[in-house]
Each structure stands twice: as structure tokens, then as C-alpha cells.
JSON list of C-alpha atoms in Angstrom, two decimals:
[
{"chain": "A", "resi": 1, "resn": "MET", "atom": "CA", "xyz": [105.50, 68.49, 54.91]},
{"chain": "A", "resi": 2, "resn": "LYS", "atom": "CA", "xyz": [105.60, 68.59, 51.01]},
{"chain": "A", "resi": 3, "resn": "ASP", "atom": "CA", "xyz": [102.90, 67.16, 48.85]},
{"chain": "A", "resi": 4, "resn": "VAL", "atom": "CA", "xyz": [104.00, 64.16, 47.15]},
{"chain": "A", "resi": 5, "resn": "GLN", "atom": "CA", "xyz": [103.63, 63.93, 43.58]},
{"chain": "A", "resi": 6, "resn": "LEU", "atom": "CA", "xyz": [103.15, 60.46, 41.94]},
{"chain": "A", "resi": 7, "resn": "SER", "atom": "CA", "xyz": [105.25, 59.67, 38.89]},
{"chain": "A", "resi": 8, "resn": "ASN", "atom": "CA", "xyz": [102.35, 57.97, 36.86]},
{"chain": "A", "resi": 9, "resn": "PRO", "atom": "CA", "xyz": [99.34, 60.22, 36.21]},
{"chain": "A", "resi": 10, "resn": "ALA", "atom": "CA", "xyz": [97.29, 57.21, 36.65]},
{"chain": "A", "resi": 11, "resn": "ASP", "atom": "CA", "xyz": [98.21, 56.67, 40.15]},
{"chain": "A", "resi": 12, "resn": "GLN", "atom": "CA", "xyz": [96.90, 60.11, 40.93]},
{"chain": "A", "resi": 13, "resn": "PRO", "atom": "CA", "xyz": [93.60, 60.30, 42.80]},
{"chain": "A", "resi": 14, "resn": "LYS", "atom": "CA", "xyz": [90.82, 61.47, 40.76]},
{"chain": "A", "resi": 15, "resn": "GLN", "atom": "CA", "xyz": [88.81, 64.28, 41.75]},
{"chain": "A", "resi": 16, "resn": "HIS", "atom": "CA", "xyz": [85.21, 64.66, 41.67]},
{"chain": "A", "resi": 17, "resn": "GLY", "atom": "CA", "xyz": [84.04, 67.02, 38.94]},
{"chain": "A", "resi": 18, "resn": "SER", "atom": "CA", "xyz": [87.68, 66.91, 37.41]},
{"chain": "A", "resi": 19, "resn": "ALA", "atom": "CA", "xyz": [88.09, 67.14, 33.54]},
{"chain": "A", "resi": 20, "resn": "GLU", "atom": "CA", "xyz": [88.54, 63.45, 33.46]},
{"chain": "A", "resi": 21, "resn": "GLY", "atom": "CA", "xyz": [85.38, 62.64, 34.90]},
{"chain": "A", "resi": 22, "resn": "HIS", "atom": "CA", "xyz": [83.35, 65.69, 33.01]},
{"chain": "A", "resi": 23, "resn": "GLY", "atom": "CA", "xyz": [81.49, 66.49, 36.09]},
{"chain": "A", "resi": 24, "resn": "GLN", "atom": "CA", "xyz": [80.18, 62.70, 36.70]},
{"chain": "A", "resi": 25, "resn": "PRO", "atom": "CA", "xyz": [80.73, 61.07, 39.81]},
{"chain": "A", "resi": 26, "resn": "SER", "atom": "CA", "xyz": [83.21, 58.25, 39.50]},
{"chain": "A", "resi": 27, "resn": "SER", "atom": "CA", "xyz": [82.13, 54.51, 39.93]},
{"chain": "A", "resi": 28, "resn": "ALA", "atom": "CA", "xyz": [83.24, 54.38, 43.49]},
{"chain": "A", "resi": 29, "resn": "PHE", "atom": "CA", "xyz": [80.66, 57.06, 44.39]},
{"chain": "A", "resi": 30, "resn": "GLU", "atom": "CA", "xyz": [77.48, 56.10, 42.69]},
{"chain": "A", "resi": 31, "resn": "GLY", "atom": "CA", "xyz": [74.24, 56.65, 44.09]},
{"chain": "A", "resi": 32, "resn": "VAL", "atom": "CA", "xyz": [71.65, 54.34, 45.52]},
{"chain": "A", "resi": 33, "resn": "PRO", "atom": "CA", "xyz": [68.50, 53.92, 43.64]},
{"chain": "A", "resi": 34, "resn": "ALA", "atom": "CA", "xyz": [65.44, 55.73, 45.04]},
{"chain": "A", "resi": 35, "resn": "ASN", "atom": "CA", "xyz": [63.21, 52.64, 45.02]},
{"chain": "A", "resi": 36, "resn": "ALA", "atom": "CA", "xyz": [64.60, 49.56, 46.93]},
{"chain": "A", "resi": 37, "resn": "LEU", "atom": "CA", "xyz": [64.56, 46.28, 44.69]},
{"chain": "A", "resi": 38, "resn": "PRO", "atom": "CA", "xyz": [61.90, 43.57, 45.58]},
{"chain": "A", "resi": 39, "resn": "LEU", "atom": "CA", "xyz": [62.86, 40.94, 47.85]},
{"chain": "A", "resi": 40, "resn": "THR", "atom": "CA", "xyz": [63.89, 37.58, 46.51]},
{"chain": "A", "resi": 41, "resn": "ALA", "atom": "CA", "xyz": [61.91, 34.49, 47.24]},
{"chain": "A", "resi": 42, "resn": "SER", "atom": "CA", "xyz": [64.56, 33.35, 49.93]},
{"chain": "A", "resi": 43, "resn": "GLU", "atom": "CA", "xyz": [64.66, 36.94, 51.41]},
{"chain": "A", "resi": 44, "resn": "ASP", "atom": "CA", "xyz": [61.17, 37.44, 51.62]},
{"chain": "A", "resi": 45, "resn": "ARG", "atom": "CA", "xyz": [60.92, 33.95, 53.53]},
{"chain": "A", "resi": 46, "resn": "GLN", "atom": "CA", "xyz": [63.83, 35.11, 55.59]},
{"chain": "A", "resi": 47, "resn": "TRP", "atom": "CA", "xyz": [62.39, 38.53, 56.76]},
{"chain": "A", "resi": 48, "resn": "ALA", "atom": "CA", "xyz": [58.65, 36.87, 57.11]},
{"chain": "A", "resi": 49, "resn": "THR", "atom": "CA", "xyz": [60.68, 34.28, 59.47]},
{"chain": "A", "resi": 50, "resn": "LEU", "atom": "CA", "xyz": [62.47, 36.82, 61.56]},
{"chain": "A", "resi": 51, "resn": "ALA", "atom": "CA", "xyz": [59.30, 38.85, 62.00]},
{"chain": "A", "resi": 52, "resn": "HIS", "atom": "CA", "xyz": [57.76, 35.89, 63.74]},
{"chain": "A", "resi": 53, "resn": "PHE", "atom": "CA", "xyz": [60.86, 34.99, 65.82]},
{"chain": "A", "resi": 54, "resn": "GLY", "atom": "CA", "xyz": [61.23, 38.81, 66.65]},
{"chain": "A", "resi": 55, "resn": "GLY", "atom": "CA", "xyz": [58.00, 38.17, 68.62]},
{"chain": "A", "resi": 56, "resn": "ILE", "atom": "CA", "xyz": [60.01, 36.82, 71.46]},
{"chain": "A", "resi": 57, "resn": "LEU", "atom": "CA", "xyz": [61.28, 40.48, 71.94]},
{"chain": "A", "resi": 58, "resn": "GLY", "atom": "CA", "xyz": [57.59, 42.16, 71.78]},
{"chain": "A", "resi": 59, "resn": "PHE", "atom": "CA", "xyz": [56.19, 43.69, 68.86]},
{"chain": "A", "resi": 60, "resn": "ILE", "atom": "CA", "xyz": [58.96, 46.19, 67.75]},
{"chain": "A", "resi": 61, "resn": "PRO", "atom": "CA", "xyz": [60.67, 43.56, 65.50]},
{"chain": "A", "resi": 62, "resn": "SER", "atom": "CA", "xyz": [57.64, 42.75, 63.55]},
{"chain": "A", "resi": 63, "resn": "LEU", "atom": "CA", "xyz": [56.53, 46.48, 63.45]},
{"chain": "A", "resi": 64, "resn": "LEU", "atom": "CA", "xyz": [59.75, 47.49, 61.76]},
{"chain": "A", "resi": 65, "resn": "ILE", "atom": "CA", "xyz": [60.01, 44.66, 59.32]},
{"chain": "A", "resi": 66, "resn": "LEU", "atom": "CA", "xyz": [56.57, 45.71, 58.28]},
{"chain": "A", "resi": 67, "resn": "LEU", "atom": "CA", "xyz": [57.27, 49.18, 58.00]},
{"chain": "A", "resi": 68, "resn": "ILE", "atom": "CA", "xyz": [60.61, 48.43, 55.85]},
{"chain": "A", "resi": 69, "resn": "PHE", "atom": "CA", "xyz": [59.76, 45.61, 53.91]},
{"chain": "A", "resi": 70, "resn": "LYS", "atom": "CA", "xyz": [56.04, 45.79, 53.30]},
{"chain": "A", "resi": 71, "resn": "ASP", "atom": "CA", "xyz": [56.30, 46.88, 49.63]},
{"chain": "A", "resi": 72, "resn": "ARG", "atom": "CA", "xyz": [59.30, 44.85, 48.72]},
{"chain": "A", "resi": 73, "resn": "GLY", "atom": "CA", "xyz": [57.82, 41.37, 49.58]},
{"chain": "A", "resi": 74, "resn": "PRO", "atom": "CA", "xyz": [54.11, 40.22, 49.67]},
{"chain": "A", "resi": 75, "resn": "PHE", "atom": "CA", "xyz": [55.09, 37.27, 51.94]},
{"chain": "A", "resi": 76, "resn": "THR", "atom": "CA", "xyz": [56.96, 39.49, 54.20]},
{"chain": "A", "resi": 77, "resn": "ALA", "atom": "CA", "xyz": [54.26, 41.94, 54.59]},
{"chain": "A", "resi": 78, "resn": "GLN", "atom": "CA", "xyz": [51.63, 39.20, 55.40]},
{"chain": "A", "resi": 79, "resn": "GLU", "atom": "CA", "xyz": [53.43, 37.44, 57.92]},
{"chain": "A", "resi": 80, "resn": "ALA", "atom": "CA", "xyz": [54.88, 40.74, 59.44]},
{"chain": "A", "resi": 81, "resn": "ARG", "atom": "CA", "xyz": [51.35, 42.17, 59.77]},
{"chain": "A", "resi": 82, "resn": "GLU", "atom": "CA", "xyz": [50.26, 38.75, 61.36]},
{"chain": "A", "resi": 83, "resn": "ALA", "atom": "CA", "xyz": [53.02, 38.77, 63.82]},
{"chain": "A", "resi": 84, "resn": "PHE", "atom": "CA", "xyz": [52.67, 42.29, 64.84]},
{"chain": "A", "resi": 85, "resn": "ASN", "atom": "CA", "xyz": [48.96, 41.80, 65.29]},
{"chain": "A", "resi": 86, "resn": "PHE", "atom": "CA", "xyz": [49.54, 38.84, 67.44]},
{"chain": "A", "resi": 87, "resn": "THR", "atom": "CA", "xyz": [52.31, 40.43, 69.82]},
{"chain": "A", "resi": 88, "resn": "PHE", "atom": "CA", "xyz": [50.99, 43.88, 70.13]},
{"chain": "A", "resi": 89, "resn": "PRO", "atom": "CA", "xyz": [48.16, 43.23, 72.56]},
{"chain": "A", "resi": 90, "resn": "PRO", "atom": "CA", "xyz": [50.25, 40.80, 74.78]},
{"chain": "A", "resi": 91, "resn": "THR", "atom": "CA", "xyz": [53.22, 43.06, 74.84]},
{"chain": "A", "resi": 92, "resn": "LEU", "atom": "CA", "xyz": [51.28, 46.04, 76.28]},
{"chain": "A", "resi": 93, "resn": "LEU", "atom": "CA", "xyz": [49.56, 43.63, 78.86]},
{"chain": "A", "resi": 94, "resn": "ALA", "atom": "CA", "xyz": [53.03, 42.44, 79.78]},
{"chain": "A", "resi": 95, "resn": "PHE", "atom": "CA", "xyz": [54.28, 46.04, 80.20]},
{"chain": "A", "resi": 96, "resn": "ALA", "atom": "CA", "xyz": [51.32, 46.93, 82.30]},
{"chain": "A", "resi": 97, "resn": "ALA", "atom": "CA", "xyz": [52.02, 43.55, 84.44]},
{"chain": "A", "resi": 98, "resn": "TRP", "atom": "CA", "xyz": [55.78, 44.43, 84.62]},
{"chain": "A", "resi": 99, "resn": "LEU", "atom": "CA", "xyz": [54.66, 47.88, 86.07]},
{"chain": "A", "resi": 100, "resn": "LEU", "atom": "CA", "xyz": [52.20, 46.38, 88.45]},
{"chain": "A", "resi": 101, "resn": "SER", "atom": "CA", "xyz": [54.92, 44.01, 89.52]},
{"chain": "A", "resi": 102, "resn": "LEU", "atom": "CA", "xyz": [56.78, 46.83, 91.27]},
{"chain": "A", "resi": 103, "resn": "LEU", "atom": "CA", "xyz": [53.77, 47.28, 93.88]},
{"chain": "A", "resi": 104, "resn": "PRO", "atom": "CA", "xyz": [54.89, 45.89, 97.15]},
{"chain": "A", "resi": 105, "resn": "THR", "atom": "CA", "xyz": [52.10, 43.78, 98.20]},
{"chain": "A", "resi": 106, "resn": "VAL", "atom": "CA", "xyz": [50.77, 42.00, 94.84]},
{"chain": "A", "resi": 107, "resn": "GLY", "atom": "CA", "xyz": [53.94, 42.60, 92.93]},
{"chain": "A", "resi": 108, "resn": "GLY", "atom": "CA", "xyz": [54.88, 38.82, 92.82]},
{"chain": "A", "resi": 109, "resn": "LEU", "atom": "CA", "xyz": [51.75, 37.80, 91.36]},
{"chain": "A", "resi": 110, "resn": "PHE", "atom": "CA", "xyz": [51.90, 40.28, 88.65]},
{"chain": "A", "resi": 111, "resn": "ALA", "atom": "CA", "xyz": [55.63, 39.31, 87.98]},
{"chain": "A", "resi": 112, "resn": "VAL", "atom": "CA", "xyz": [54.43, 35.61, 87.54]},
{"chain": "A", "resi": 113, "resn": "VAL", "atom": "CA", "xyz": [51.57, 36.84, 85.10]},
{"chain": "A", "resi": 114, "resn": "ASN", "atom": "CA", "xyz": [54.21, 38.81, 83.23]},
{"chain": "A", "resi": 115, "resn": "ALA", "atom": "CA", "xyz": [56.51, 35.94, 82.95]},
{"chain": "A", "resi": 116, "resn": "LEU", "atom": "CA", "xyz": [53.58, 33.57, 81.72]},
{"chain": "A", "resi": 117, "resn": "ILE", "atom": "CA", "xyz": [52.76, 36.20, 78.87]},
{"chain": "A", "resi": 118, "resn": "TRP", "atom": "CA", "xyz": [56.39, 36.24, 77.81]},
{"chain": "A", "resi": 119, "resn": "VAL", "atom": "CA", "xyz": [56.55, 32.47, 77.74]},
{"chain": "A", "resi": 120, "resn": "ALA", "atom": "CA", "xyz": [53.11, 32.30, 75.87]},
{"chain": "A", "resi": 121, "resn": "ILE", "atom": "CA", "xyz": [54.31, 34.92, 73.26]},
{"chain": "A", "resi": 122, "resn": "ALA", "atom": "CA", "xyz": [57.85, 33.46, 72.84]},
{"chain": "A", "resi": 123, "resn": "LEU", "atom": "CA", "xyz": [56.48, 29.88, 72.34]},
{"chain": "A", "resi": 124, "resn": "SER", "atom": "CA", "xyz": [54.01, 30.89, 69.84]},
{"chain": "A", "resi": 125, "resn": "SER", "atom": "CA", "xyz": [56.54, 32.90, 68.14]},
{"chain": "A", "resi": 126, "resn": "VAL", "atom": "CA", "xyz": [59.00, 30.02, 67.48]},
{"chain": "A", "resi": 127, "resn": "VAL", "atom": "CA", "xyz": [56.16, 27.71, 66.17]},
{"chain": "A", "resi": 128, "resn": "ALA", "atom": "CA", "xyz": [55.12, 30.54, 63.63]},
{"chain": "A", "resi": 129, "resn": "GLY", "atom": "CA", "xyz": [58.84, 31.26, 62.65]},
{"chain": "A", "resi": 130, "resn": "ILE", "atom": "CA", "xyz": [59.42, 27.50, 61.97]},
{"chain": "A", "resi": 131, "resn": "GLN", "atom": "CA", "xyz": [56.19, 27.18, 59.89]},
{"chain": "A", "resi": 132, "resn": "VAL", "atom": "CA", "xyz": [56.79, 30.28, 57.90]},
{"chain": "A", "resi": 133, "resn": "ASN", "atom": "CA", "xyz": [60.68, 29.24, 57.51]},
{"chain": "A", "resi": 134, "resn": "ARG", "atom": "CA", "xyz": [59.32, 26.26, 55.64]},
{"chain": "A", "resi": 135, "resn": "GLY", "atom": "CA", "xyz": [57.37, 28.44, 53.37]},
{"chain": "A", "resi": 136, "resn": "ARG", "atom": "CA", "xyz": [54.00, 28.15, 54.83]},
{"chain": "A", "resi": 137, "resn": "PRO", "atom": "CA", "xyz": [51.80, 30.97, 56.02]},
{"chain": "A", "resi": 138, "resn": "TYR", "atom": "CA", "xyz": [50.91, 31.00, 59.37]},
{"chain": "A", "resi": 139, "resn": "ARG", "atom": "CA", "xyz": [47.88, 32.21, 61.17]},
{"chain": "A", "resi": 140, "resn": "TYR", "atom": "CA", "xyz": [47.70, 32.39, 64.89]},
{"chain": "A", "resi": 141, "resn": "THR", "atom": "CA", "xyz": [44.66, 31.00, 66.65]},
{"chain": "A", "resi": 142, "resn": "VAL", "atom": "CA", "xyz": [44.14, 33.72, 68.77]},
{"chain": "A", "resi": 143, "resn": "ASN", "atom": "CA", "xyz": [44.84, 37.00, 67.29]},
{"chain": "A", "resi": 144, "resn": "LEU", "atom": "CA", "xyz": [42.73, 40.34, 67.01]},
{"chain": "A", "resi": 145, "resn": "ARG", "atom": "CA", "xyz": [43.95, 41.51, 63.79]},
{"chain": "A", "resi": 146, "resn": "LEU", "atom": "CA", "xyz": [43.68, 45.09, 64.71]},
{"chain": "A", "resi": 147, "resn": "PHE", "atom": "CA", "xyz": [45.85, 46.33, 61.67]},
{"chain": "A", "resi": 148, "resn": "LYS", "atom": "CA", "xyz": [45.13, 45.03, 58.15]}
]
């Protein structure tokens, strides 16, 4: 195959480090700033809401949101920490109940306990998520607040 030459030099693709760019990257390949930008007020409320709604899946969503956004939005950091502190112990209890549900004789009892734990976490997380979505901070009535 032959290399096709375009007749107009402006149609030629620019090469990184070419004489035209003087060694500077072209605008299509600019770098990302090292520090992420702060969240806007609506983004802050959105991520805080998702931290609570994520409690339906356990503590992992609130932990990830806390680790990623803790320095970018104060409301998100506060609410993700609250959601994580609330969901962490019951998630561990639900996991233990799930393991014990595999036992042949008492497994059914632990399966019911596991289901009740998840229902309680889910309902509490939805109530909290609705309140936080309205812009109101939420405090769970029963929360160990292990991590500050």
C-alpha cells in the first residue's frame, strides 16, 4: 500500500513534537489538572444522596464515595461518612448471617435474620437519601460512628 498524501497541508495530521507545535502538545491532548475541582452545590448534594442510597448494597458505595470525594465536597464528605458508619456494622452482621445460613439445621433462621438486616438497611438508606436529596443533613438514630 502506498501512503496517501493530502493535497492541502492543513489536512495533514499534526504530529506531537512537530515544528508547528514547537514540542507542545496539541489542544486535543492536554493534560488533566493534578487536583480535582471542588464539587458544585448540586453535585455535592447528588453524591451525598448516592452515598445514602448506596447503603442498599452495603457499605462499599459509601466508602468509595467518601474516599473519592471527601476533599471535594464538604456535604458529601459528611453524609458519606454518616452512611458508611451506619452501613458498615450491619453489612458485616448480614455477611455473618449469610455464612451461618449455609448450616443445615439452623440455616433457615439465619437466612431470615440476613433478610431482615438487609431490609432494615435498605429502608433506612432510602429515607436518608430522600432527606439528603432535599439538602438536609441526615443523622441515623442508631449509628456507632466508628470513623470520624
